[in-house]
Coordinates of C-alpha atoms in Angstrom, one line a residue:
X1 CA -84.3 200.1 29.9
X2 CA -86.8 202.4 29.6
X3 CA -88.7 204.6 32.3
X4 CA -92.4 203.1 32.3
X5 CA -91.1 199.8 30.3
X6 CA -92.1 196.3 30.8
X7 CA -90.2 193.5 33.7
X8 CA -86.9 193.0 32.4
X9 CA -84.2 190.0 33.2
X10 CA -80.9 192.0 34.2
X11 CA -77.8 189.7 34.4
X12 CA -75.1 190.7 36.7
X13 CA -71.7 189.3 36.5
X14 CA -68.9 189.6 39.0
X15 CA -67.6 187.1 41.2
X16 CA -67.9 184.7 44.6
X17 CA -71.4 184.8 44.2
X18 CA -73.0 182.0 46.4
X19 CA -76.2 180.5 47.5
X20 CA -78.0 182.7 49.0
X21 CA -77.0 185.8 47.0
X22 CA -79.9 189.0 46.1
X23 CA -79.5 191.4 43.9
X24 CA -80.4 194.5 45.2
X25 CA -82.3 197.5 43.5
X26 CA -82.2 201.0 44.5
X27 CA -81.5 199.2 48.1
X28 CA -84.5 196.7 47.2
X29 CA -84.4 192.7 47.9
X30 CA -84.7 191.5 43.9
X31 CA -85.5 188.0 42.8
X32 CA -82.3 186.5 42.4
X33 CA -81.3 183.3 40.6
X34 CA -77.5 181.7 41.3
X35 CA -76.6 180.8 37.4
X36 CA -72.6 180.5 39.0
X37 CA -69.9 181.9 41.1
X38 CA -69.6 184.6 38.7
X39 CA -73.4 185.5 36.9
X40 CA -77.0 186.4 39.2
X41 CA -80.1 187.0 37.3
X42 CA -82.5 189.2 39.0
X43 CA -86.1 190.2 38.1
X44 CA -86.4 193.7 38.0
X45 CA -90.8 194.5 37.9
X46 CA -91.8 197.1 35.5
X47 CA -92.9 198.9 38.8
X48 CA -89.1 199.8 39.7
X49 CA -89.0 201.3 35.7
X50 CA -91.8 204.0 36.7
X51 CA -89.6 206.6 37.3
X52 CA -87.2 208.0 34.6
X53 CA -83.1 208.4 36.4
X54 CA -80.4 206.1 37.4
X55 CA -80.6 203.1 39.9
X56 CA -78.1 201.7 41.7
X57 CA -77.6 198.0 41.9
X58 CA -76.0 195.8 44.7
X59 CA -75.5 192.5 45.5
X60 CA -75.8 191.2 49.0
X61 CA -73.8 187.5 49.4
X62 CA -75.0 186.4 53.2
X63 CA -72.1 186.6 55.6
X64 CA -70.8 189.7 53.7
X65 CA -71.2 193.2 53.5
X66 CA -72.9 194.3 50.3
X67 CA -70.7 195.0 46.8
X68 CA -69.9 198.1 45.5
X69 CA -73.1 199.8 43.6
X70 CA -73.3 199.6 40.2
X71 CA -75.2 202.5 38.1
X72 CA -78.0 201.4 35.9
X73 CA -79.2 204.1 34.2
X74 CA -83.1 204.4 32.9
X75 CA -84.3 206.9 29.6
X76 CA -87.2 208.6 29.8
X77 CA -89.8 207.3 27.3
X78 CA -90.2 209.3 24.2
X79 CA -93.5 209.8 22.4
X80 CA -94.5 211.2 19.2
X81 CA -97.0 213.4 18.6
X82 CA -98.7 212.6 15.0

């Protein structure tokens, strides 16, 4: 993704995913949809693309601690002069 681009789907795979489960950005609460045991799909708002630099991503499965972060890493956008 791109730093100042637009809301984004971001699929995470893994596994023992239950109800309940959030993906979590940069330590946020994300909207989080259970596809199965082993695939989330999260809503990541064009507000948490603002900044340029990486973000980490967790999930949090209730009744256990949160996984391992994950490194999603953001470009700065590029412009053209003409």
């Amino acid at each position: 993704a791109t730093a100042g681009g637009a809301a984004f789907a971001l699929t995470v795979r893994g596994s023992g995913f239950a109800a309940g489960a959030r993906v979590h950005w940069r330590g946020q609460p994300r909207e989080t949809r259970l596809v199965s045991a082993t695939e989330l799909q999260a809503t990541i708002p064009a507000a948490d693309l603002a900044e340029p630099g990486p973000a980490a991503v967790t999930v949090v499965v209730p009744g256990r601690p949160a996984s391992d972060a994950a490194t999603f890493r953001q470009s700065a956008l590029k412009t053209a002069a003409v």
